[in-house]
PDB file of C-alpha atoms in Angstrom:
ATOM      1  CA  UNK N  10      82.146 124.536  85.241  1.00  0.00           C
ATOM      2  CA  UNK N  11      85.540 125.909  82.692  1.00  0.00           C
ATOM      3  CA  UNK N  12      87.732 123.379  81.773  1.00  0.00           C
ATOM      4  CA  UNK N  13      90.729 124.853  84.030  1.00  0.00           C
ATOM      5  CA  UNK N  14      88.976 124.188  86.652  1.00  0.00           C
ATOM      6  CA  UNK N  15      87.453 121.180  86.135  1.00  0.00           C
ATOM      7  CA  UNK N  16      91.086 119.725  85.412  1.00  0.00           C
ATOM      8  CA  UNK N  17      92.159 121.069  88.917  1.00  0.00           C
ATOM      9  CA  UNK N  18      88.910 119.683  90.853  1.00  0.00           C
ATOM     10  CA  UNK N  19      89.797 116.319  89.162  1.00  0.00           C
ATOM     11  CA  UNK N  20      93.683 116.759  89.932  1.00  0.00           C
ATOM     12  CA  UNK N  21      92.682 117.382  93.204  1.00  0.00           C
ATOM     13  CA  UNK N  22      90.053 114.515  93.856  1.00  0.00           C
ATOM     14  CA  UNK N  23      92.583 112.308  92.221  1.00  0.00           C
ATOM     15  CA  UNK N  24      95.516 113.268  94.096  1.00  0.00           C
ATOM     16  CA  UNK N  25      93.123 113.162  97.420  1.00  0.00           C
ATOM     17  CA  UNK N  26      93.063 109.723  96.329  1.00  0.00           C
ATOM     18  CA  UNK N  27      95.905 109.234  96.130  1.00  0.00           C
ATOM     19  CA  UNK N  28      97.066 110.551  99.475  1.00  0.00           C
ATOM     20  CA  UNK N  29      94.782 108.570 101.377  1.00  0.00           C
ATOM     21  CA  UNK N  30      95.842 105.628  99.708  1.00  0.00           C
ATOM     22  CA  UNK N  31      99.133 106.370 100.682  1.00  0.00           C
ATOM     23  CA  UNK N  32      98.159 106.541 103.922  1.00  0.00           C
ATOM     24  CA  UNK N  33      96.742 103.004 104.137  1.00  0.00           C
ATOM     25  CA  UNK N  34      99.843 101.643 102.684  1.00  0.00           C
ATOM     26  CA  UNK N  35     101.557 102.849 106.106  1.00  0.00           C
ATOM     27  CA  UNK N  36      99.042 101.340 107.852  1.00  0.00           C
ATOM     28  CA  UNK N  37      99.211  98.017 106.503  1.00  0.00           C
ATOM     29  CA  UNK N  38     102.885  98.077 105.138  1.00  0.00           C
ATOM     30  CA  UNK N  39     104.075  99.740 108.089  1.00  0.00           C
ATOM     31  CA  UNK N  40     104.399 100.153 111.508  1.00  0.00           C
ATOM     32  CA  UNK N  41     101.336 101.830 112.689  1.00  0.00           C
ATOM     33  CA  UNK N  42     102.442 101.788 116.257  1.00  0.00           C
ATOM     34  CA  UNK N  43     105.530 104.167 115.827  1.00  0.00           C
ATOM     35  CA  UNK N  44     105.084 107.781 116.485  1.00  0.00           C
ATOM     36  CA  UNK N  45     106.252 108.593 113.758  1.00  0.00           C
ATOM     37  CA  UNK N  46     103.979 106.509 111.133  1.00  0.00           C
ATOM     38  CA  UNK N  47     101.085 107.623 113.014  1.00  0.00           C
ATOM     39  CA  UNK N  48     102.170 110.993 112.632  1.00  0.00           C
ATOM     40  CA  UNK N  49     102.396 110.821 108.584  1.00  0.00           C
ATOM     41  CA  UNK N  50      99.165 108.953 108.449  1.00  0.00           C
ATOM     42  CA  UNK N  51      97.871 111.243 110.528  1.00  0.00           C
ATOM     43  CA  UNK N  52      99.723 114.097 107.813  1.00  0.00           C
ATOM     44  CA  UNK N  53      98.400 112.221 104.949  1.00  0.00           C
ATOM     45  CA  UNK N  54      95.141 111.606 106.074  1.00  0.00           C
ATOM     46  CA  UNK N  55      94.402 115.094 107.072  1.00  0.00           C
ATOM     47  CA  UNK N  56      95.568 116.369 103.528  1.00  0.00           C
ATOM     48  CA  UNK N  57      94.254 114.030 101.609  1.00  0.00           C
ATOM     49  CA  UNK N  58      90.801 114.193 102.732  1.00  0.00           C
ATOM     50  CA  UNK N  59      90.808 117.948 102.250  1.00  0.00           C
ATOM     51  CA  UNK N  60      92.198 117.614  98.771  1.00  0.00           C
ATOM     52  CA  UNK N  61      89.364 115.110  97.979  1.00  0.00           C
ATOM     53  CA  UNK N  62      86.766 116.856  99.493  1.00  0.00           C
ATOM     54  CA  UNK N  63      87.412 120.212  97.355  1.00  0.00           C
ATOM     55  CA  UNK N  64      87.625 118.523  94.568  1.00  0.00           C
ATOM     56  CA  UNK N  65      84.588 116.954  95.068  1.00  0.00           C
ATOM     57  CA  UNK N  66      82.190 120.099  97.038  1.00  0.00           C
ATOM     58  CA  UNK N  67      81.709 123.209  96.052  1.00  0.00           C
ATOM     59  CA  UNK N  68      81.855 123.957  99.747  1.00  0.00           C
ATOM     60  CA  UNK N  69      82.459 122.503 103.014  1.00  0.00           C
ATOM     61  CA  UNK N  70      81.517 122.860 106.628  1.00  0.00           C
ATOM     62  CA  UNK N  71      83.613 122.769 109.378  1.00  0.00           C
ATOM     63  CA  UNK N  72      81.394 123.349 112.458  1.00  0.00           C
ATOM     64  CA  UNK N  73      79.459 126.314 111.912  1.00  0.00           C
ATOM     65  CA  UNK N  74      81.873 127.816 108.862  1.00  0.00           C
ATOM     66  CA  UNK N  75      81.205 127.084 105.250  1.00  0.00           C
ATOM     67  CA  UNK N  76      84.371 126.883 103.382  1.00  0.00           C
ATOM     68  CA  UNK N  77      84.428 127.569  99.627  1.00  0.00           C
ATOM     69  CA  UNK N  78      86.622 125.001  97.644  1.00  0.00           C
ATOM     70  CA  UNK N  79      89.193 126.540  96.763  1.00  0.00           C
ATOM     71  CA  UNK N  80      90.239 127.694 100.358  1.00  0.00           C
ATOM     72  CA  UNK N  81      89.967 124.099 101.580  1.00  0.00           C
ATOM     73  CA  UNK N  82      92.459 123.317  98.808  1.00  0.00           C
ATOM     74  CA  UNK N  83      94.970 125.782  99.185  1.00  0.00           C
ATOM     75  CA  UNK N  84      95.061 124.655 103.101  1.00  0.00           C
ATOM     76  CA  UNK N  85      95.531 120.553 101.888  1.00  0.00           C
ATOM     77  CA  UNK N  86      98.323 122.097  99.277  1.00  0.00           C
ATOM     78  CA  UNK N  87     100.252 124.454 102.215  1.00  0.00           C
ATOM     79  CA  UNK N  88      99.818 121.101 104.662  1.00  0.00           C
ATOM     80  CA  UNK N  89     100.898 118.946 101.618  1.00  0.00           C
ATOM     81  CA  UNK N  90     104.304 121.700 101.133  1.00  0.00           C
ATOM     82  CA  UNK N  91     104.813 122.053 105.073  1.00  0.00           C
ATOM     83  CA  UNK N  92     104.646 118.553 105.457  1.00  0.00           C
ATOM     84  CA  UNK N  93     107.010 117.288 102.541  1.00  0.00           C
ATOM     85  CA  UNK N  94     109.770 120.211 103.317  1.00  0.00           C
ATOM     86  CA  UNK N  95     109.669 118.675 106.986  1.00  0.00           C
ATOM     87  CA  UNK N  96     110.103 114.982 106.365  1.00  0.00           C
ATOM     88  CA  UNK N  97     112.646 115.980 103.488  1.00  0.00           C
ATOM     89  CA  UNK N  98     114.728 118.316 105.676  1.00  0.00           C
ATOM     90  CA  UNK N  99     114.412 115.452 108.314  1.00  0.00           C
ATOM     91  CA  UNK N 100     115.291 112.717 106.005  1.00  0.00           C
ATOM     92  CA  UNK N 101     118.467 114.736 104.973  1.00  0.00           C
ATOM     93  CA  UNK N 102     119.840 115.969 108.240  1.00  0.00           C
ATOM     94  CA  UNK N 103     119.279 111.963 109.239  1.00  0.00           C
ATOM     95  CA  UNK N 104     121.206 110.483 106.310  1.00  0.00           C
ATOM     96  CA  UNK N 105     121.184 110.552 102.443  1.00  0.00           C
ATOM     97  CA  UNK N 106     116.872 111.979 102.519  1.00  0.00           C
ATOM     98  CA  UNK N 107     114.104 109.712 101.550  1.00  0.00           C
ATOM     99  CA  UNK N 108     115.691 109.398  98.220  1.00  0.00           C
ATOM    100  CA  UNK N 109     118.823 108.832  98.176  1.00  0.00           C
ATOM    101  CA  UNK N 110     119.464 111.559  95.976  1.00  0.00           C
ATOM    102  CA  UNK N 111     121.352 113.572  98.682  1.00  0.00           C
ATOM    103  CA  UNK N 112     121.521 117.281  97.614  1.00  0.00           C
ATOM    104  CA  UNK N 113     119.817 116.778  94.475  1.00  0.00           C
ATOM    105  CA  UNK N 114     117.016 115.583  96.746  1.00  0.00           C
ATOM    106  CA  UNK N 115     117.403 119.299  98.901  1.00  0.00           C
ATOM    107  CA  UNK N 116     116.823 120.878  95.037  1.00  0.00           C
ATOM    108  CA  UNK N 117     113.832 118.833  93.918  1.00  0.00           C
ATOM    109  CA  UNK N 118     112.187 119.476  97.350  1.00  0.00           C
ATOM    110  CA  UNK N 119     112.606 123.016  96.572  1.00  0.00           C
ATOM    111  CA  UNK N 120     111.532 123.127  93.616  1.00  0.00           C
ATOM    112  CA  UNK N 121     108.430 121.305  94.142  1.00  0.00           C
ATOM    113  CA  UNK N 122     107.750 123.182  97.309  1.00  0.00           C
ATOM    114  CA  UNK N 123     107.951 126.472  95.663  1.00  0.00           C
ATOM    115  CA  UNK N 124     104.994 125.001  92.767  1.00  0.00           C
ATOM    116  CA  UNK N 125     103.016 123.955  95.763  1.00  0.00           C
ATOM    117  CA  UNK N 126     103.378 127.228  97.852  1.00  0.00           C
ATOM    118  CA  UNK N 127     102.647 128.825  94.880  1.00  0.00           C
ATOM    119  CA  UNK N 128      99.544 127.191  93.951  1.00  0.00           C
ATOM    120  CA  UNK N 129      98.037 127.110  97.426  1.00  0.00           C
ATOM    121  CA  UNK N 130      98.275 130.608  97.258  1.00  0.00           C
ATOM    122  CA  UNK N 131      96.177 130.677  93.781  1.00  0.00           C
ATOM    123  CA  UNK N 132      93.694 129.008  95.568  1.00  0.00           C
ATOM    124  CA  UNK N 133      93.242 131.244  97.958  1.00  0.00           C
ATOM    125  CA  UNK N 134      93.741 134.563  96.496  1.00  0.00           C
ATOM    126  CA  UNK N 135      91.832 132.829  93.532  1.00  0.00           C
ATOM    127  CA  UNK N 136      93.605 133.497  90.583  1.00  0.00           C
ATOM    128  CA  UNK N 137      96.675 135.857  90.473  1.00  0.00           C
ATOM    129  CA  UNK N 138      97.814 134.407  87.557  1.00  0.00           C
ATOM    130  CA  UNK N 139      95.749 131.722  86.516  1.00  0.00           C
ATOM    131  CA  UNK N 140      92.150 132.890  84.963  1.00  0.00           C
ATOM    132  CA  UNK N 141      89.804 133.502  87.787  1.00  0.00           C
ATOM    133  CA  UNK N 142      87.285 131.504  86.731  1.00  0.00           C
ATOM    134  CA  UNK N 143      89.235 128.432  87.355  1.00  0.00           C
ATOM    135  CA  UNK N 144      88.383 129.194  91.392  1.00  0.00           C
ATOM    136  CA  UNK N 145      85.026 130.094  90.718  1.00  0.00           C
ATOM    137  CA  UNK N 146      82.321 128.541  93.292  1.00  0.00           C
ATOM    138  CA  UNK N 147      78.560 127.946  91.958  1.00  0.00           C
TER     139      UNK N 147
END
C-alpha cells in the first residue's frame, strides 16, 4: 500500500468512526423522537458507515454488486457535502447559522463543500490530480 493510499484510507476510517460517534451523541444527548434529529442521525450513520467501510475494506458488497473502496468513499464524501450544504443553508435561512458566524459560515461552508466535492471526484475517477496509485484497489 502506498503512503498516499494509507493516508486516505486511515483518514476515511477515522472520519467514519468520528461521524458514527457524532450520530450516537445525537441519540444520547438529543431528542431522538424529533423527525429532524432522526433524519440527521440517519444521514450521519450512512455517511459514517460508508466512510468506515471504504477505509477498512478494498471492496464492499451491496446486494449482488461489489463496489471498490474509492467509489464507496466518493459516495460517502458526496453525501457528506450535500448534507453539510443543506444543514448550513437551512440554519442560515432560519437565523445566524449553526456556528453563529452568519455570512462567514456561508463562506466557510462553500470552501469546505468545494473541497469535499473535489475530493469525491478524485475518488470517483481514481485520481485526476492526485496520484492514481493512491486510489488503487488490490
